mmCIF file of C-alpha atoms in Angstrom:
data_model
loop_
_atom_site.group_PDB
_atom_site.id
_atom_site.type_symbol
_atom_site.label_atom_id
_atom_site.label_comp_id
_atom_site.label_asym_id
_atom_site.label_seq_id
_atom_site.Cartn_x
_atom_site.Cartn_y
_atom_site.Cartn_z
ATOM 1 C CA ASP G 1329 91.751 35.493 6.987
ATOM 2 C CA GLN G 1330 89.451 37.647 4.979
ATOM 3 C CA GLN G 1331 88.705 41.109 6.719
ATOM 4 C CA VAL G 1332 86.050 41.859 4.341
ATOM 5 C CA LYS G 1333 83.051 39.704 3.740
ATOM 6 C CA GLN G 1334 80.262 39.651 1.486
ATOM 7 C CA ASN G 1335 78.188 36.464 2.595
ATOM 8 C CA SER G 1336 75.530 36.494 -0.334
ATOM 9 C CA PRO G 1337 77.359 35.354 -3.432
ATOM 10 C CA SER G 1338 74.166 36.394 -5.476
ATOM 11 C CA LEU G 1339 71.261 38.257 -5.530
ATOM 12 C CA SER G 1340 68.153 38.360 -7.940
ATOM 13 C CA VAL G 1341 65.915 41.214 -8.029
ATOM 14 C CA GLN G 1342 62.830 42.350 -10.244
ATOM 15 C CA GLU G 1343 63.626 45.637 -12.341
ATOM 16 C CA GLY G 1344 62.355 48.601 -10.722
ATOM 17 C CA ARG G 1345 62.656 47.149 -6.944
ATOM 18 C CA ILE G 1346 65.364 47.885 -4.582
ATOM 19 C CA SER G 1347 68.715 45.748 -4.483
ATOM 20 C CA ILE G 1348 70.279 45.667 -1.077
ATOM 21 C CA LEU G 1349 73.867 44.362 -0.908
ATOM 22 C CA ASN G 1350 75.505 43.810 2.317
ATOM 23 C CA CYS G 1351 79.137 43.806 3.436
ATOM 24 C CA ASP G 1352 80.712 43.060 6.853
ATOM 25 C CA TYR G 1353 84.308 43.710 8.218
ATOM 26 C CA THR G 1354 86.340 42.645 11.072
ATOM 27 C CA ASN G 1355 89.064 45.367 11.140
ATOM 28 C CA SER G 1356 87.732 48.414 13.291
ATOM 29 C CA MET G 1357 90.707 50.515 11.953
ATOM 30 C CA PHE G 1358 89.227 50.551 8.564
ATOM 31 C CA ASP G 1359 88.439 54.213 7.792
ATOM 32 C CA TYR G 1360 87.152 54.252 4.148
ATOM 33 C CA PHE G 1361 84.733 51.960 2.399
ATOM 34 C CA LEU G 1362 84.148 51.444 -1.265
ATOM 35 C CA TRP G 1363 81.926 49.888 -3.763
ATOM 36 C CA TYR G 1364 82.911 48.492 -7.103
ATOM 37 C CA LYS G 1365 81.226 47.126 -9.856
ATOM 38 C CA LYS G 1366 82.171 44.526 -12.403
ATOM 39 C CA TYR G 1367 80.816 43.428 -15.785
ATOM 40 C CA PRO G 1368 82.343 40.292 -17.389
ATOM 41 C CA ALA G 1369 85.565 40.549 -19.424
ATOM 42 C CA GLU G 1370 86.172 44.199 -17.917
ATOM 43 C CA GLY G 1371 87.997 45.423 -14.636
ATOM 44 C CA PRO G 1372 86.313 46.745 -11.827
ATOM 45 C CA THR G 1373 84.866 50.138 -11.841
ATOM 46 C CA PHE G 1374 84.362 52.584 -8.906
ATOM 47 C CA LEU G 1375 80.804 53.110 -7.687
ATOM 48 C CA ILE G 1376 80.579 54.947 -4.410
ATOM 49 C CA SER G 1377 82.392 55.321 -1.308
ATOM 50 C CA ILE G 1378 81.922 56.319 2.129
ATOM 51 C CA SER G 1379 84.493 57.515 4.954
ATOM 52 C CA SER G 1380 83.876 56.363 8.394
ATOM 53 C CA ILE G 1381 82.917 59.720 9.737
ATOM 54 C CA LYS G 1382 79.850 59.403 7.796
ATOM 55 C CA ASP G 1383 76.748 56.884 7.931
ATOM 56 C CA LYS G 1384 75.220 57.423 4.591
ATOM 57 C CA ASN G 1385 76.418 58.593 1.331
ATOM 58 C CA GLU G 1386 74.209 59.062 -1.764
ATOM 59 C CA ASP G 1387 74.741 59.428 -5.335
ATOM 60 C CA GLY G 1388 71.833 59.088 -7.667
ATOM 61 C CA ARG G 1389 70.450 55.661 -7.478
ATOM 62 C CA PHE G 1390 73.077 54.288 -5.317
ATOM 63 C CA THR G 1391 73.361 55.037 -1.536
ATOM 64 C CA VAL G 1392 75.734 53.409 1.034
ATOM 65 C CA PHE G 1393 75.123 52.890 4.732
ATOM 66 C CA LEU G 1394 77.593 52.326 7.213
ATOM 67 C CA ASN G 1395 77.061 51.246 10.728
ATOM 68 C CA LYS G 1396 80.408 51.307 12.351
ATOM 69 C CA SER G 1397 79.228 49.754 15.758
ATOM 70 C CA ALA G 1398 78.106 46.672 13.833
ATOM 71 C CA LYS G 1399 81.039 46.755 11.366
ATOM 72 C CA HIS G 1400 78.529 46.514 8.578
ATOM 73 C CA LEU G 1401 77.805 48.487 5.277
ATOM 74 C CA SER G 1402 75.289 48.000 2.600
ATOM 75 C CA LEU G 1403 74.529 49.421 -0.904
ATOM 76 C CA HIS G 1404 71.102 50.230 -1.896
ATOM 77 C CA ILE G 1405 70.225 50.451 -5.351
ATOM 78 C CA VAL G 1406 66.806 52.062 -6.117
ATOM 79 C CA PRO G 1407 65.115 51.566 -8.699
ATOM 80 C CA SER G 1408 67.192 48.581 -10.118
ATOM 81 C CA GLN G 1409 67.725 48.529 -13.655
ATOM 82 C CA PRO G 1410 68.883 45.614 -16.169
ATOM 83 C CA GLY G 1411 72.129 47.568 -16.598
ATOM 84 C CA ASP G 1412 72.906 46.866 -12.977
ATOM 85 C CA SER G 1413 73.404 43.184 -13.595
ATOM 86 C CA ALA G 1414 77.058 42.614 -12.557
ATOM 87 C CA VAL G 1415 79.087 41.514 -9.847
ATOM 88 C CA TYR G 1416 79.609 44.143 -6.838
ATOM 89 C CA PHE G 1417 82.690 44.260 -4.696
ATOM 90 C CA CYS G 1418 82.872 45.713 -1.197
ATOM 91 C CA ALA G 1419 86.285 47.097 -0.408
ATOM 92 C CA ALA G 1420 87.825 48.832 2.786
ATOM 93 C CA GLY G 1421 91.139 50.426 3.416
ATOM 94 C CA PHE G 1422 92.898 53.418 5.032
ATOM 95 C CA VAL G 1423 92.792 57.134 3.852
ATOM 96 C CA ASP G 1424 96.151 57.790 4.705
ATOM 97 C CA SER G 1425 97.465 54.466 3.315
ATOM 98 C CA TRP G 1426 95.819 53.946 0.085
ATOM 99 C CA GLY G 1427 98.134 51.106 -1.032
ATOM 100 C CA LYS G 1428 96.167 48.165 1.303
ATOM 101 C CA LEU G 1429 92.461 48.071 0.058
ATOM 102 C CA GLN G 1430 90.892 44.832 1.253
ATOM 103 C CA PHE G 1431 87.988 43.453 -0.951
ATOM 104 C CA GLY G 1432 85.119 41.204 -0.329
ATOM 105 C CA ALA G 1433 84.331 37.837 -2.371
ATOM 106 C CA GLY G 1434 81.711 39.831 -4.352
ATOM 107 C CA THR G 1435 77.943 39.516 -4.942
ATOM 108 C CA GLN G 1436 76.649 38.661 -8.328
ATOM 109 C CA VAL G 1437 73.174 40.749 -9.141
ATOM 110 C CA VAL G 1438 70.958 39.831 -11.630
ATOM 111 C CA VAL G 1439 67.893 42.244 -12.303
ATOM 112 C CA THR G 1440 65.279 40.517 -14.266
ATOM 113 C CA PRO G 1441 62.450 42.246 -16.240
ATOM 114 C CA GLU P 1202 91.634 59.375 -21.989
ATOM 115 C CA ALA P 1203 92.536 58.202 -18.461
ATOM 116 C CA GLN P 1204 93.220 54.460 -18.325
ATOM 117 C CA VAL P 1205 95.029 51.671 -16.928
ATOM 118 C CA THR P 1206 96.516 49.404 -19.785
ATOM 119 C CA GLN P 1207 97.362 45.753 -19.008
ATOM 120 C CA ASN P 1208 99.120 43.382 -21.639
ATOM 121 C CA PRO P 1209 98.561 40.610 -22.569
ATOM 122 C CA ARG P 1210 94.857 40.262 -21.829
ATOM 123 C CA TYR P 1211 95.323 36.444 -22.180
ATOM 124 C CA LEU P 1212 98.068 34.178 -21.699
ATOM 125 C CA ILE P 1213 98.590 30.349 -21.582
ATOM 126 C CA THR P 1214 101.966 29.369 -20.297
ATOM 127 C CA VAL P 1215 103.914 26.291 -18.811
ATOM 128 C CA THR P 1216 105.061 25.593 -15.604
ATOM 129 C CA GLY P 1217 108.397 27.178 -14.922
ATOM 130 C CA LYS P 1218 108.626 29.495 -17.760
ATOM 131 C CA LYS P 1219 109.080 33.131 -16.697
ATOM 132 C CA LEU P 1220 106.673 35.665 -17.741
ATOM 133 C CA THR P 1221 105.961 39.252 -17.097
ATOM 134 C CA VAL P 1222 102.499 41.147 -17.146
ATOM 135 C CA THR P 1223 102.763 44.793 -17.944
ATOM 136 C CA CYS P 1224 100.700 47.438 -16.422
ATOM 137 C CA SER P 1225 100.874 51.202 -17.645
ATOM 138 C CA GLN P 1226 98.715 54.281 -16.188
ATOM 139 C CA ASN P 1227 98.354 57.755 -17.710
ATOM 140 C CA MET P 1228 96.871 59.556 -14.882
ATOM 141 C CA ASN P 1229 100.230 60.267 -13.001
ATOM 142 C CA HIS P 1230 98.920 58.501 -10.129
ATOM 143 C CA GLU P 1231 101.167 57.430 -7.026
ATOM 144 C CA TYR P 1232 99.682 54.400 -5.863
ATOM 145 C CA MET P 1233 99.682 51.169 -7.999
ATOM 146 C CA SER P 1234 98.518 47.597 -6.957
ATOM 147 C CA TRP P 1235 98.166 44.180 -8.679
ATOM 148 C CA TYR P 1236 95.327 41.954 -7.335
ATOM 149 C CA ARG P 1237 94.457 38.285 -8.345
ATOM 150 C CA GLN P 1238 90.657 37.387 -8.639
ATOM 151 C CA ASP P 1239 89.513 33.868 -7.851
ATOM 152 C CA PRO P 1240 86.073 32.386 -7.448
ATOM 153 C CA GLY P 1241 84.891 32.848 -3.972
ATOM 154 C CA LEU P 1242 87.813 34.631 -2.675
ATOM 155 C CA GLY P 1243 87.320 38.190 -4.515
ATOM 156 C CA LEU P 1244 90.022 40.452 -5.101
ATOM 157 C CA ARG P 1245 93.251 39.744 -3.318
ATOM 158 C CA GLN P 1246 96.235 42.280 -3.265
ATOM 159 C CA ILE P 1247 99.681 40.715 -4.498
ATOM 160 C CA TYR P 1248 101.759 43.748 -3.917
ATOM 161 C CA TYR P 1249 101.528 47.494 -4.020
ATOM 162 C CA SER P 1250 103.567 50.669 -4.773
ATOM 163 C CA MET P 1251 103.265 53.811 -2.894
ATOM 164 C CA ASN P 1252 105.738 55.545 -5.535
ATOM 165 C CA VAL P 1253 108.843 55.019 -7.946
ATOM 166 C CA GLU P 1254 111.360 52.519 -6.059
ATOM 167 C CA VAL P 1255 108.885 52.019 -3.047
ATOM 168 C CA THR P 1256 106.880 48.669 -3.035
ATOM 169 C CA ASP P 1257 105.309 46.447 -0.473
ATOM 170 C CA LYS P 1258 103.775 43.051 0.070
ATOM 171 C CA GLY P 1259 100.056 42.585 -0.109
ATOM 172 C CA ASP P 1260 98.031 39.601 0.976
ATOM 173 C CA VAL P 1261 99.483 36.939 -1.400
ATOM 174 C CA PRO P 1262 102.942 37.888 -2.454
ATOM 175 C CA GLU P 1263 104.687 34.244 -2.736
ATOM 176 C CA GLY P 1264 105.680 33.540 -6.203
ATOM 177 C CA TYR P 1265 105.516 37.200 -7.698
ATOM 178 C CA LYS P 1266 107.944 40.109 -8.037
ATOM 179 C CA VAL P 1267 106.975 43.616 -9.166
ATOM 180 C CA SER P 1268 109.329 46.689 -9.993
ATOM 181 C CA ARG P 1269 108.369 50.525 -10.021
ATOM 182 C CA LYS P 1270 111.327 52.111 -12.213
ATOM 183 C CA GLU P 1271 108.811 54.512 -13.545
ATOM 184 C CA LYS P 1272 105.881 56.265 -12.139
ATOM 185 C CA ARG P 1273 103.465 54.795 -15.034
ATOM 186 C CA ASN P 1274 104.642 51.403 -15.243
ATOM 187 C CA PHE P 1275 104.264 48.548 -12.576
ATOM 188 C CA PRO P 1276 104.961 45.081 -14.101
ATOM 189 C CA LEU P 1277 104.181 41.912 -12.588
ATOM 190 C CA ILE P 1278 106.683 39.216 -12.784
ATOM 191 C CA LEU P 1279 106.261 35.642 -12.403
ATOM 192 C CA GLU P 1280 109.662 34.050 -12.275
ATOM 193 C CA SER P 1281 108.431 30.376 -12.124
ATOM 194 C CA PRO P 1282 104.744 30.138 -12.694
ATOM 195 C CA SER P 1283 102.800 27.360 -11.208
ATOM 196 C CA PRO P 1284 99.326 25.931 -11.874
ATOM 197 C CA ASN P 1285 98.019 27.503 -8.719
ATOM 198 C CA GLN P 1286 98.867 31.045 -10.166
ATOM 199 C CA THR P 1287 95.962 30.359 -12.784
ATOM 200 C CA SER P 1288 94.117 33.338 -11.998
ATOM 201 C CA LEU P 1289 92.449 36.419 -13.403
ATOM 202 C CA TYR P 1290 94.869 39.557 -12.639
ATOM 203 C CA PHE P 1291 94.082 43.233 -12.424
ATOM 204 C CA CYS P 1292 96.159 46.011 -12.009
ATOM 205 C CA ALA P 1293 95.016 49.395 -10.400
ATOM 206 C CA SER P 1294 96.249 52.762 -9.695
ATOM 207 C CA SER P 1295 95.134 55.875 -7.471
ATOM 208 C CA LEU P 1296 95.992 59.232 -6.609
ATOM 209 C CA GLY P 1297 96.759 58.123 -3.189
ATOM 210 C CA ARG P 1298 96.045 59.852 0.255
ATOM 211 C CA GLY P 1299 92.870 61.530 1.057
ATOM 212 C CA ARG P 1300 89.101 61.179 0.657
ATOM 213 C CA ASP P 1301 87.251 60.644 -2.459
ATOM 214 C CA THR P 1302 90.081 58.794 -3.946
ATOM 215 C CA GLU P 1303 89.114 55.918 -6.026
ATOM 216 C CA ALA P 1304 91.283 53.140 -7.714
ATOM 217 C CA PHE P 1305 91.129 52.645 -11.391
ATOM 218 C CA PHE P 1306 91.510 49.086 -12.812
ATOM 219 C CA GLY P 1307 92.625 47.677 -15.905
ATOM 220 C CA GLN P 1308 90.766 45.114 -17.931
ATOM 221 C CA GLY P 1309 92.554 42.325 -16.513
ATOM 222 C CA THR P 1310 94.738 39.415 -17.734
ATOM 223 C CA ARG P 1311 93.441 35.773 -17.687
ATOM 224 C CA LEU P 1312 96.517 33.710 -16.940
ATOM 225 C CA THR P 1313 96.440 30.112 -17.251
ATOM 226 C CA VAL P 1314 99.569 27.924 -16.105
ATOM 227 C CA VAL P 1315 99.589 24.384 -17.322
#
């Protein structure tokens, strides 16, 4: 049973607008969350993370929001650029046990001109 | 350059023929993992290793073996591959404990079992 869910398999957004990707999790013990970006024929690359002691983390155009009570996190990309077209994976894990990361199914983002 | 290297990138094999996918990292990372990516299922962990000679099962370990004899290497072994192991495989490594620790991924191995 998947503990991390990304319910939107795809998202299309216009260049310059905001992309919002959503992720839900079921295990309240997760205390660290990450977003990865994946281009075709490449491995996933780390994008941004947030620990459970925070509710927001920002890095340039990327902001991750965490709502622990709702077991929900989101990734905002502002403004969206054509190079942001990729698959985005949400992941959750434990700070003291880095071995066991759980990933969502991914959201394919397409940024159109 | 810091990297995780997997080999081969592509492999077609027949059912039952043992194979090994190699993974090597040059960052002196403690943690290494293997994942498989399947459509609609995302990345599912097969096995992980917390250090040399320390390994544990992930979510989908059936049909796979691993070993960690050296810190830098973490090979994935399929003793008797079956068609349901056709997938895209990724190796990853990370420093381990603590915040702000990310996992670095290899470029992937596309395996087809016929």
